[in-house]
XYZ file of C-alpha atoms in Angstrom:
758
model
C 43.059 -37.241 -61.165
C 40.742 -34.913 -61.833
C 38.015 -37.211 -60.539
C 39.973 -37.150 -57.560
C 40.086 -33.875 -56.735
C 36.294 -32.930 -57.790
C 35.745 -35.583 -54.891
C 37.870 -34.004 -52.842
C 36.206 -30.731 -52.936
C 32.334 -31.871 -53.120
C 33.515 -33.849 -49.540
C 35.192 -30.371 -48.589
C 31.615 -28.689 -49.444
C 30.009 -30.705 -47.390
C 31.759 -30.706 -44.397
C 32.049 -26.724 -44.725
C 28.411 -26.194 -44.535
C 27.274 -28.738 -41.631
C 30.422 -26.709 -40.052
C 28.787 -23.308 -40.461
C 24.730 -24.439 -39.442
C 24.590 -21.624 -36.929
C 21.815 -20.839 -34.276
C 21.616 -16.954 -33.214
C 24.693 -16.210 -34.540
C 26.590 -19.570 -32.931
C 27.965 -21.750 -34.727
C 26.711 -25.431 -34.275
C 28.716 -28.136 -35.371
C 26.007 -30.700 -33.916
C 23.168 -29.611 -36.308
C 22.744 -30.388 -40.202
C 21.514 -28.246 -42.617
C 18.910 -30.624 -43.322
C 18.297 -29.820 -39.460
C 16.825 -26.340 -40.864
C 12.910 -27.546 -42.212
C 12.069 -24.909 -44.753
C 9.180 -23.707 -43.695
C 5.517 -22.807 -45.330
C 4.215 -19.242 -45.972
C 2.703 -17.417 -43.468
C -1.218 -17.425 -44.073
C -2.233 -14.529 -46.242
C -4.713 -13.572 -44.616
C -3.135 -12.403 -41.504
C -1.733 -9.115 -41.555
C -0.412 -6.088 -38.877
C -3.924 -4.716 -39.322
C -4.900 -7.909 -37.250
C -2.665 -7.014 -34.354
C -4.302 -5.754 -30.649
C -1.295 -5.622 -29.119
C 1.022 -2.731 -29.587
C 3.766 -1.849 -27.201
C 5.889 1.193 -27.878
C 5.423 4.154 -30.068
C 6.875 5.740 -33.283
C 5.955 5.962 -37.689
C 7.469 2.659 -37.786
C 6.043 -1.106 -37.333
C 7.303 -4.933 -36.310
C 5.152 -7.890 -35.801
C 6.244 -10.239 -33.424
C 5.350 -13.860 -33.520
C 6.181 -17.113 -31.070
C 5.517 -20.281 -32.030
C 5.598 -23.096 -29.087
C 4.826 -26.121 -31.141
C 3.665 -27.672 -27.192
C 0.160 -28.904 -28.563
C -1.324 -26.063 -26.279
C -3.433 -23.120 -27.713
C -3.796 -20.907 -28.952
C -0.174 -21.204 -29.426
C 1.427 -19.058 -32.104
C 1.288 -15.704 -30.508
C 1.438 -12.403 -32.470
C 2.545 -8.890 -30.290
C 2.708 -5.221 -32.145
C 6.130 -3.252 -32.309
C 6.436 0.454 -32.974
C 9.794 2.727 -32.953
C 11.464 5.699 -34.335
C 15.263 5.507 -35.510
C 16.517 2.306 -35.025
C 15.794 -1.054 -33.718
C 17.201 -4.588 -32.989
C 14.862 -7.766 -32.561
C 16.423 -7.911 -29.377
C 14.913 -4.247 -28.561
C 11.840 -5.781 -29.776
C 11.526 -8.880 -27.536
C 12.252 -6.915 -24.663
C 10.091 -4.345 -24.697
C 7.212 -6.569 -25.097
C 8.522 -8.602 -21.999
C 8.677 -5.618 -19.836
C 4.994 -4.353 -21.334
C 3.162 -7.565 -21.331
C 3.977 -9.075 -17.746
C 2.508 -12.069 -19.239
C 5.189 -12.856 -21.771
C 8.633 -13.748 -19.873
C 12.404 -14.698 -21.058
C 15.439 -16.118 -20.262
C 18.023 -14.959 -22.080
C 22.059 -15.268 -22.189
C 23.294 -11.633 -22.362
C 26.725 -10.382 -23.162
C 28.388 -13.211 -25.278
C 30.609 -12.486 -28.862
C 27.173 -13.416 -30.246
C 24.760 -10.708 -29.016
C 22.168 -11.651 -26.367
C 21.278 -15.555 -26.898
C 17.682 -16.192 -26.791
C 17.098 -19.544 -24.462
C 13.523 -20.001 -23.353
C 10.234 -17.668 -24.310
C 7.578 -18.145 -21.889
C 3.328 -17.044 -21.655
C 0.649 -17.488 -19.085
C -1.347 -19.098 -20.704
C -4.353 -19.767 -18.197
C -4.037 -15.990 -16.416
C -2.701 -16.845 -13.342
C 0.176 -14.824 -13.340
C 2.713 -17.429 -11.503
C 5.435 -16.895 -13.906
C 8.697 -17.372 -13.648
C 11.153 -20.335 -13.021
C 13.014 -23.083 -11.792
C 16.859 -24.138 -12.403
C 17.719 -27.665 -12.123
C 14.267 -28.234 -10.184
C 15.201 -26.177 -7.585
C 11.945 -24.955 -6.455
C 13.204 -23.479 -2.843
C 14.551 -20.326 -5.116
C 12.560 -19.653 -7.691
C 13.578 -17.271 -10.269
C 11.143 -14.377 -11.333
C 11.233 -12.398 -14.656
C 12.651 -8.412 -14.053
C 11.472 -6.375 -16.685
C 10.374 -9.576 -18.439
C 13.328 -11.916 -18.308
C 15.329 -14.039 -15.958
C 19.281 -13.765 -16.703
C 21.701 -16.966 -16.972
C 25.377 -16.847 -18.004
C 26.244 -19.952 -19.534
C 23.774 -22.023 -22.469
C 22.118 -24.041 -19.880
C 18.916 -23.387 -21.484
C 18.025 -26.638 -20.675
C 17.882 -26.816 -17.438
C 14.869 -24.375 -17.038
C 11.422 -25.476 -16.793
C 8.392 -22.953 -15.967
C 6.635 -22.836 -12.234
C 3.592 -22.858 -13.982
C 2.838 -26.107 -16.185
C -0.437 -24.957 -17.808
C 1.865 -21.894 -19.413
C 3.553 -22.122 -22.617
C 7.308 -22.388 -21.995
C 10.465 -23.546 -24.384
C 13.935 -23.490 -23.523
C 16.817 -25.292 -24.662
C 20.099 -25.634 -26.491
C 21.117 -29.234 -26.738
C 17.941 -30.782 -26.701
C 16.564 -28.678 -28.435
C 16.379 -24.178 -29.427
C 14.714 -21.539 -30.280
C 14.873 -20.925 -34.582
C 14.711 -18.161 -35.991
C 12.668 -16.788 -38.878
C 12.494 -13.067 -40.405
C 10.565 -11.630 -43.543
C 11.162 -8.086 -44.676
C 8.503 -6.070 -47.051
C 11.222 -6.497 -50.065
C 11.299 -10.733 -49.225
C 8.715 -13.180 -50.565
C 8.676 -15.509 -47.643
C 10.067 -15.980 -44.595
C 13.800 -16.608 -44.459
C 15.698 -18.692 -41.639
C 18.022 -16.353 -39.621
C 21.473 -17.642 -39.095
C 22.249 -14.938 -36.895
C 20.766 -13.754 -33.267
C 18.238 -11.091 -32.218
C 20.902 -8.738 -31.114
C 22.392 -8.358 -35.163
C 18.853 -8.059 -36.504
C 17.842 -4.528 -37.728
C 14.341 -4.258 -38.058
C 12.279 -2.623 -41.009
C 9.143 -0.835 -41.355
C 6.772 -3.911 -42.051
C 9.125 -6.582 -40.500
C 8.397 -9.696 -38.926
C 10.075 -11.740 -36.968
C 9.200 -15.003 -35.827
C 10.317 -17.340 -33.308
C 9.522 -21.247 -33.408
C 10.595 -23.536 -30.887
C 12.537 -27.416 -32.315
C 11.495 -29.320 -29.138
C 14.076 -32.122 -29.477
C 14.968 -31.036 -32.301
C 12.036 -31.831 -34.304
C 11.340 -28.644 -36.974
C 7.752 -27.415 -37.555
C 6.117 -25.240 -40.093
C 5.587 -21.736 -39.675
C 2.014 -21.699 -38.133
C -0.968 -21.423 -40.819
C -2.912 -19.737 -37.693
C -1.479 -16.955 -35.856
C -3.594 -15.514 -32.604
C -3.211 -11.398 -31.988
C -2.266 -11.126 -27.859
C -5.535 -9.383 -26.456
C -4.200 -6.349 -24.652
C -2.948 -6.541 -21.563
C -3.601 -4.186 -18.523
C -0.636 -4.163 -15.977
C -2.496 -1.739 -13.995
C -5.190 -3.221 -11.190
C -8.027 -1.292 -10.286
C -6.561 0.018 -6.832
C -10.062 0.556 -5.657
C -11.418 -2.438 -6.018
C -9.936 -5.304 -3.508
C -6.876 -4.670 -1.050
C -3.087 -4.574 -0.694
C -0.964 -6.367 1.146
C 2.602 -4.623 2.142
C 5.545 -7.481 2.556
C 8.669 -7.111 4.430
C 9.886 -8.876 1.860
C 13.361 -10.898 1.891
C 15.782 -9.596 4.235
C 19.472 -9.690 2.358
C 17.911 -10.297 -0.961
C 14.903 -7.487 -1.688
C 13.518 -4.649 -0.184
C 10.062 -4.121 0.919
C 7.230 -4.590 -1.900
C 3.152 -4.396 -1.610
C 0.898 -7.284 -4.066
C -2.865 -5.914 -4.463
C -5.400 -8.899 -4.246
C -8.265 -7.547 -7.015
C -11.938 -8.300 -6.890
C -11.558 -11.301 -9.922
C -9.272 -12.866 -7.778
C -5.928 -12.079 -9.617
C -3.174 -11.425 -7.609
C -1.094 -8.392 -9.032
C 2.859 -8.642 -7.175
C 5.171 -5.456 -6.912
C 2.197 -3.336 -7.925
C 4.713 -0.426 -6.757
C 7.653 -1.757 -8.131
C 6.387 -2.449 -11.289
C 4.525 0.984 -12.062
C 7.803 2.831 -10.836
C 10.882 1.100 -12.926
C 11.788 -1.126 -10.277
C 11.381 0.713 -7.269
C 11.521 -0.553 -3.605
C 10.580 0.185 0.001
C 13.099 0.404 2.157
C 14.149 -3.092 4.320
C 11.618 -4.863 6.185
C 8.557 -2.879 4.872
C 6.322 -3.221 8.127
C 3.730 -0.946 7.888
C 1.587 0.634 5.425
C -1.958 2.883 6.198
C -3.512 5.085 3.007
C -4.701 8.366 4.572
C -6.612 11.103 1.599
C -4.852 10.555 -1.520
C -1.358 8.973 -0.157
C -0.211 6.121 0.966
C 2.447 5.642 3.371
C 4.888 2.773 3.643
C 7.215 1.985 6.788
C 10.175 0.177 6.739
C 12.457 -0.117 9.212
C 15.757 1.063 7.692
C 16.264 2.956 4.436
C 17.663 -0.176 2.087
C 18.853 -3.745 1.483
C 21.891 -3.997 1.044
C 21.768 -7.184 -0.271
C 18.945 -6.505 -3.472
C 20.008 -6.202 -6.644
C 17.113 -6.092 -8.571
C 15.070 -3.593 -7.131
C 15.943 0.634 -6.303
C 15.416 1.045 -1.930
C 13.283 3.569 -1.618
C 13.677 4.289 1.789
C 12.313 4.136 5.214
C 9.192 6.275 4.461
C 7.837 6.059 0.987
C 4.280 8.436 0.234
C 2.875 7.347 -2.915
C -0.456 7.927 -4.832
C -3.590 5.509 -3.012
C -4.850 5.071 -6.568
C -2.108 4.599 -9.196
C 1.092 3.903 -6.631
C 2.676 6.377 -8.947
C 6.343 7.201 -6.228
C 5.300 10.664 -5.290
C 8.637 11.260 -2.705
C 10.670 8.691 0.068
C 12.845 9.722 2.783
C 15.471 7.753 3.906
C 15.482 9.699 7.178
C 13.003 10.133 9.361
C 14.678 11.703 12.113
C 17.079 9.762 13.419
C 15.188 6.356 14.061
C 14.168 2.839 12.086
C 10.648 3.032 10.707
C 7.748 1.805 12.895
C 4.103 2.826 11.967
C 2.530 5.936 10.224
C -0.845 7.833 11.341
C -2.971 11.008 9.357
C -3.640 13.608 11.723
C -5.202 15.865 9.394
C -5.132 16.819 6.087
C -1.867 18.890 6.661
C -0.173 17.133 9.426
C 0.845 13.309 10.116
C 2.623 11.593 12.626
C 5.237 9.065 12.196
C 5.838 6.724 14.599
C 9.541 5.686 14.893
C 11.993 3.308 17.150
C 13.037 6.916 18.847
C 9.640 8.700 19.026
C 6.882 10.813 17.003
C 7.855 12.566 14.500
C 5.230 14.953 12.188
C 4.925 14.954 9.204
C 4.212 18.156 6.612
C 2.000 16.305 4.272
C 1.067 19.747 1.999
C 4.510 20.048 1.930
C 6.017 16.218 2.358
C 8.500 16.953 5.025
C 9.638 15.553 7.720
C 9.729 17.393 11.206
C 10.282 17.168 14.929
C 10.417 14.884 17.431
C 7.028 15.223 20.001
C 8.291 16.592 23.213
C 8.055 13.500 25.800
C 7.466 10.496 23.038
C 11.479 9.706 23.030
C 13.887 7.860 25.326
C 14.696 4.477 25.485
C 16.805 2.254 23.578
C 15.492 1.319 20.139
C 14.175 -2.061 21.732
C 12.664 -0.516 25.140
C 11.483 2.412 23.293
C 10.527 2.250 20.573
C 6.166 3.446 19.531
C 4.252 1.175 17.979
C 0.068 0.823 16.963
C -1.376 5.106 16.864
C -5.211 5.588 16.281
C -6.688 8.876 16.132
C -10.049 9.766 17.547
C -12.089 13.037 16.620
C -10.030 14.884 19.717
C -6.654 12.606 20.656
C -3.716 10.913 19.596
C -3.339 7.675 21.338
C -0.306 5.858 20.407
C 1.953 2.731 22.489
C 5.298 2.862 23.325
C 6.799 0.059 24.514
C 7.532 -0.531 28.308
C 6.513 2.876 29.061
C 2.530 2.433 27.981
C -0.231 4.616 25.933
C 1.131 8.236 25.191
C -2.150 10.665 24.703
C -0.952 13.774 22.425
C -3.501 16.817 21.866
C -2.618 17.513 18.068
C -3.828 20.585 17.953
C -0.805 21.850 19.737
C 1.287 18.472 19.122
C 1.713 18.046 22.943
C 1.609 15.163 24.759
C -0.899 15.541 27.386
C -0.948 12.303 29.748
C 0.345 8.944 29.869
C -1.579 5.762 30.404
C 1.386 3.497 31.876
C 1.950 -0.322 31.467
C 3.181 -2.883 28.826
C 0.967 -2.612 25.695
C 1.268 -3.808 22.758
C -1.197 -2.571 20.140
C -4.096 -0.334 20.371
C -7.444 0.362 18.556
C -11.097 2.384 18.182
C -14.229 0.284 18.427
C -17.155 1.341 15.816
C -18.791 2.734 19.684
C -15.941 5.204 19.383
C -14.215 3.412 22.629
C -10.802 3.191 22.791
C -8.579 -0.599 23.279
C -5.803 -1.361 24.082
C -3.909 -4.765 24.131
C -1.555 -6.125 26.923
C -0.538 -9.864 27.822
C -3.114 -10.856 29.575
C -5.271 -7.918 29.392
C -8.074 -6.029 27.464
C -8.050 -2.414 28.679
C -10.897 0.165 27.653
C -10.003 3.798 27.324
C -12.308 6.489 27.536
C -11.748 8.270 24.579
C -12.211 11.683 26.988
C -11.897 11.237 30.016
C -8.532 8.527 29.477
C -10.233 6.191 32.526
C -9.558 2.705 32.186
C -11.510 -0.941 32.080
C -9.382 -4.296 32.326
C -11.175 -7.093 30.862
C -8.685 -10.787 31.909
C -7.849 -12.487 29.249
C -7.239 -16.254 29.616
C -3.947 -18.900 28.471
C -5.970 -19.391 25.536
C -7.218 -15.881 24.861
C -3.886 -13.757 25.607
C -1.825 -11.949 22.767
C 1.713 -12.153 23.934
C 3.363 -9.634 20.833
C 6.654 -9.585 20.585
C 8.270 -5.945 20.158
C 12.032 -7.930 19.765
C 11.147 -7.684 15.777
C 8.073 -5.364 16.306
C 5.179 -5.767 13.455
C 2.262 -4.197 13.605
C -0.002 -7.222 15.137
C -3.287 -8.654 14.717
C -5.061 -6.698 17.318
C -7.900 -5.476 14.891
C -11.791 -4.195 14.627
C -14.661 -3.660 12.783
C -15.830 -1.071 10.779
C -19.654 -2.668 10.795
C -20.138 -4.416 14.199
C -18.672 -3.663 17.086
C -16.476 -5.849 17.882
C -12.691 -7.181 18.472
C -10.614 -9.354 16.369
C -6.848 -10.893 17.243
C -4.867 -14.259 17.157
C -4.307 -16.054 20.429
C -0.371 -16.674 21.352
C 1.006 -19.670 22.749
C 4.206 -17.558 23.586
C 6.111 -13.990 22.845
C 7.292 -15.222 19.175
C 4.561 -18.011 18.474
C 1.152 -17.441 17.661
C -1.426 -19.960 18.222
C -3.992 -21.556 15.908
C -7.363 -19.296 17.000
C -9.315 -15.764 15.783
C -10.287 -14.731 19.227
C -13.541 -12.389 18.686
C -14.800 -9.424 21.431
C -17.809 -8.214 21.703
C -17.528 -4.726 22.366
C -21.598 -4.057 23.915
C -21.391 -7.425 25.994
C -17.999 -7.690 27.258
C -18.130 -11.154 25.982
C -15.079 -13.385 24.140
C -15.465 -15.793 21.662
C -11.698 -17.732 22.221
C -12.779 -20.587 19.121
C -13.883 -18.249 16.703
C -12.212 -18.638 14.236
C -9.382 -21.954 13.731
C -6.525 -21.639 11.000
C -6.901 -24.079 7.998
C -3.644 -26.191 7.218
C -3.022 -27.846 10.570
C -2.209 -30.758 9.519
C 0.787 -32.717 8.774
C 4.288 -32.366 9.929
C 4.034 -28.786 8.533
C 1.333 -26.156 9.148
C 0.043 -22.745 8.401
C 0.629 -20.121 10.598
C -0.118 -16.294 11.194
C 2.735 -14.032 9.843
C 2.794 -10.200 10.782
C -0.250 -8.727 11.237
C -2.400 -11.355 10.058
C -5.298 -10.171 10.189
C -7.310 -7.474 9.286
C -11.191 -6.495 8.368
C -12.821 -5.202 5.580
C -14.146 -1.839 6.691
C -16.662 -2.672 3.937
C -17.851 -6.116 3.525
C -16.803 -6.919 7.101
C -15.231 -10.038 5.908
C -12.012 -11.069 8.002
C -8.667 -11.045 5.763
C -6.215 -13.219 7.602
C -2.716 -14.141 5.717
C -0.840 -17.068 6.724
C 2.352 -19.502 6.232
C 4.175 -22.534 6.317
C 5.814 -23.179 9.565
C 9.588 -24.386 9.439
C 12.020 -23.114 8.650
C 13.925 -21.878 5.404
C 12.082 -22.948 1.843
C 8.768 -23.354 4.056
C 8.555 -19.786 4.393
C 7.601 -19.667 0.211
C 4.339 -20.960 0.723
C 1.521 -18.397 1.874
C -1.637 -18.191 1.937
C -4.813 -15.835 2.395
C -7.575 -16.686 4.036
C -10.781 -14.844 3.808
C -13.740 -15.473 6.007
C -17.538 -13.870 6.519
C -18.189 -12.146 9.809
C -20.132 -15.364 11.324
C -16.352 -17.153 10.784
C -17.068 -18.910 7.338
C -14.025 -19.805 5.791
C -15.370 -18.205 2.057
C -12.033 -17.728 -0.055
C -8.372 -18.911 0.216
C -5.730 -17.814 -2.357
C -2.358 -18.993 -2.959
C 0.483 -16.715 -3.790
C 3.403 -17.243 -5.961
C 6.230 -19.294 -4.054
C 8.649 -16.840 -2.607
C 9.608 -15.014 0.651
C 7.178 -12.614 0.888
C 7.074 -12.700 4.815
C 3.438 -10.523 4.472
C 3.157 -7.714 7.113
C -0.130 -5.986 6.818
C -2.683 -5.423 5.092
C -4.905 -2.362 4.003
C -8.076 -1.548 2.461
C -8.155 0.968 -0.096
C -10.091 4.501 1.416
C -12.799 4.973 -1.901
C -15.974 6.898 -0.253
C -16.072 10.777 1.553
C -17.303 11.202 4.527
C -21.373 11.871 3.956
C -23.379 14.508 6.035
C -27.001 14.376 6.833
C -29.797 16.540 5.393
C -30.606 17.340 8.968
C -27.148 19.797 9.189
C -28.891 23.070 8.057
C -28.026 25.880 5.436
C -29.490 28.333 7.561
C -30.565 29.638 10.792
C -31.811 32.277 12.740
C -31.182 31.849 16.344
C -32.453 33.873 19.308
C -29.749 32.455 21.656
C -27.299 30.050 21.799
C -27.654 27.129 19.633
C -25.855 23.894 19.750
C -25.643 21.535 16.474
C -24.153 17.619 17.442
C -22.191 17.466 15.083
C -21.691 13.377 15.769
C -24.554 12.076 14.413
C -24.901 13.914 10.889
C -22.508 12.804 9.281
C -21.158 8.682 8.532
C -18.170 7.113 6.508
C -18.780 4.065 4.854
C -15.151 3.070 4.859
C -14.179 4.513 8.136
C -15.298 4.305 11.467
C -18.108 7.732 11.587
C -16.695 8.514 15.517
C -13.100 9.100 14.547
C -14.491 11.670 12.010
C -12.962 15.327 12.564
C -14.920 18.048 12.635
C -13.385 21.517 12.678
C -14.445 25.237 11.979
C -12.558 26.330 8.550
C -13.648 30.294 8.634
C -15.996 32.167 10.208
C -17.285 35.347 8.081
C -17.709 37.586 10.787
C -16.848 36.891 14.521
C -18.641 40.383 15.318
C -22.170 38.718 14.592
C -21.435 35.130 15.497
C -19.171 33.512 17.992
C -18.536 29.642 16.540
C -16.463 27.222 18.414
C -17.019 23.237 18.330
C -16.947 22.212 22.345
C -15.778 19.049 23.872
C -18.826 17.077 22.987
C -18.707 17.411 19.191
C -21.409 20.064 19.480
C -21.357 23.607 16.864
C -21.828 25.798 19.412
C -23.637 29.470 17.299
C -23.369 32.228 20.142
C -24.760 35.697 18.368
C -22.571 38.941 19.162
C -24.022 41.122 17.712
C -27.169 41.940 14.599
C -25.472 40.702 11.289
C -24.936 37.844 9.193
C -21.983 35.288 8.994
C -20.635 31.963 7.336
C -19.963 29.357 8.579
C -17.944 26.548 7.084
C -17.763 23.477 9.036
C -15.075 20.699 7.488
C -15.746 17.102 7.842
C -12.214 14.921 7.947
C -12.432 11.159 7.606
C -9.349 9.616 7.271
C -8.172 12.477 5.292
C -11.002 12.504 2.804
C -12.622 15.928 3.377
C -15.948 17.701 2.692
C -17.292 21.051 3.744
C -20.981 22.426 4.913
C -21.482 26.198 4.938
C -24.177 27.862 7.445
C -25.517 30.630 6.934
C -26.170 32.056 10.370
C -28.490 35.835 10.346
C -28.503 37.004 14.171
C -30.675 39.508 14.952
C -29.690 40.832 18.591
C -27.176 40.405 21.187
C -27.871 37.444 23.279
C -25.599 38.218 26.761
C -26.371 40.958 28.083
C -23.316 43.646 28.206
C -24.462 44.660 32.016
C -24.581 41.447 33.820
C -20.716 40.701 31.781
C -19.456 43.693 33.060
C -20.761 42.819 36.738
C -19.822 39.146 36.809
C -16.832 39.481 35.507
C -13.539 40.879 34.977
C -9.889 40.015 33.140
C -6.872 41.483 33.967
C -4.599 42.925 32.898
C -5.348 43.304 29.804
C -3.225 44.036 27.510
C -1.161 41.070 28.928
C 1.603 38.982 27.543
C 2.524 35.924 29.622
C -0.783 35.691 31.990
C -4.971 36.428 31.886
C -6.189 36.754 35.400
C -10.432 35.562 35.381
C -12.754 36.875 38.049
C -16.218 35.745 38.065
C -18.797 35.087 41.080
C -19.903 32.461 38.992
C -18.692 28.499 38.694
C -16.483 28.400 35.962
C -17.327 25.268 33.900
C -15.258 26.265 30.911
C -12.777 28.932 29.196
C -12.111 29.220 25.398
C -10.010 31.686 23.331
C -10.844 32.145 19.620
C -8.611 34.407 17.247
C -10.362 36.860 15.058
C -11.431 34.359 12.538
C -13.543 32.087 15.127
C -10.349 29.370 15.553
C -10.585 27.911 18.849
C -7.402 28.206 20.737
C -6.190 25.333 23.178
C -6.551 26.294 26.835
C -6.114 25.675 30.437
C -7.600 27.819 33.946
C -5.577 26.813 36.571
C -6.093 28.274 40.015
C -8.540 30.914 38.029
C -5.386 31.852 35.185
C -4.751 30.958 31.774
C -0.935 30.773 30.509
C -1.080 33.070 27.135
C 2.635 33.875 26.407
C 2.508 31.299 23.540
C 0.181 33.399 21.505
C 0.869 35.330 18.753
C 0.683 39.453 18.920
C -2.931 40.394 18.709
C -6.600 40.704 19.419
C -8.439 37.367 20.767
C -11.552 36.861 22.536
C -12.072 34.880 25.781
C -15.023 33.265 26.335
C -16.146 31.831 30.047
C -19.141 29.388 30.553
C -20.453 29.450 34.263
C -23.262 27.632 36.107
C -25.131 31.071 35.491
C -24.395 32.453 32.225
C -22.278 32.720 28.949
C -19.894 35.796 28.774
C -17.355 37.030 26.276
C -14.669 39.915 26.513
C -12.201 40.767 24.298
C -8.475 40.692 25.253
C -5.287 42.273 23.834
C -1.488 39.738 23.473
C 1.087 42.066 23.590
């Protein structure tokens, strides 16, 4: 009887022991106790002092080791974790995965046993292609957010890594991650039947995740490799940005960055701003000054559950991607474009007109009169360019709007059905229609048309507006665009137009990947030119529908049309919108600009030829008089020919500060002017010029026997005020009350007279 009792007890004990094998806290009847292999001790000469990459802050330290056992080297990788207070093994894993973008995980969270670690991966080849396929579904890859992909079942065996060259181990029924822990009082590692959620870390703890493929156990490696420090921050001054519409109905807009090291950094704005994004269908981006302006059609994509929407306009730091401010409402319409006007003012192009934007105070302003009107898809604003004197903006079905940025007033409209507009290196303005390229004189607005053939035509679609492929070179006097088959289908050619010779090359570049059923096609703006290297950047996607749009390439061409490089993006529905290049350099003022002069009479200094910018059009640099310390001695103005005109008034010295603004980057130069005598004879002035009434409230009459060439008004600081002469009169009703100087240039002399606005 005693023998039978003892035998029964042994059987029960054996069954009970096998039944209590747990993996991460979950009882596993399918595993035997002997499947948990005794491991050898950690190599004694590897200590926490050998850890290179530490995540977190605090006085406590723990080591985190992952061993894949996949015959890829290095294998057993080590990170460090710092914290204060209480922390679990799950806290350590998540903190490392969120910080080190090479490390990623598959988690089943919220179970009765805590979070199950189903898979762990590492970007071993450094290509940045991290993500998972579920059940071999390559149509819809899964990309980590905060370092992990979520699942809601123990289906870990179904997941494979996108990049087969990376470390990846996942499983539950065909293998699993065993969890080994060691605290400061322990002499060796011990198998933990609990999960990471229940693991309470101590100062000096070690956690090792050791994969058991096909339930085969491996000793803890005697060789551990410290992970090198990871920098999630790209150098945003070296490379270029690709602004993405992103996947409508699923994710808000994003921006990727292509570094000069050929690495592609994905969602750089979201990475920097805690998973914030832009609005829905981000179509436009531009850098002005030190800020990056992202414009989306709508404020938010309701289908996005991963990223927080940022609004129709998002303003970020151009060199760090840190968010400055976002705007859902930009005047009541949907977003289209943005233009920096000067260091204090920007214009927002919208579906319902052009709105001012206060750059200094980050506030959306009011509609510019005359730019609104028409429905969302019949009166929307497209691209805008800023010359040294005016703003040219495309308005659908209306034409080219010409705006005086000094007064924010619409001064002229060039009628026609235009698609886009640019400025060439020589300063000429060019707009494009279906089969016409139209040159617009930047100061007189006179137009000249050049016909395009069906092979070189440009049939942009306003129905789903994008910034278009019409672009220019900063180094050559040349324009480029993609040819069109119809309004919704681009061709396969890059067209080059020589602005100097007015000649076309309709076969400058042929898009690669034209073999097979599904071909490469341009998408979005598709084509832009690097202002410094003069290389052409062409982005393409795969023709077809659905999953084909996950395939995206970026091709780099020399300015002779030679293919230099092709980059393949991670498979995803990026829908790239426009390439944006960083603005790194300040305008450079030549040494020919004097620091001091002593004029004997009216002196003119040509400002056009003395300032350049390596990464922007030099002809577009704005020249303004920032201040004049002594208007009684010297009257200073910049005329329509961009000449600094200095007119002595009385004996004295004045410091004239001239500002040169190139795409929002400003350089000031001070010119000291010493006047020894009055340049204009007062007696002649009184005889040949009279103005009345003075003081005046509305209109100032000008009477002279000479032929008037130009009329200018200046305030007491020497700042020029926009003025129009009509029938011998100027309207001064909009001026503030105070003293002003009227300057009248005739065919015989230049006259000055003070007047008072009541």
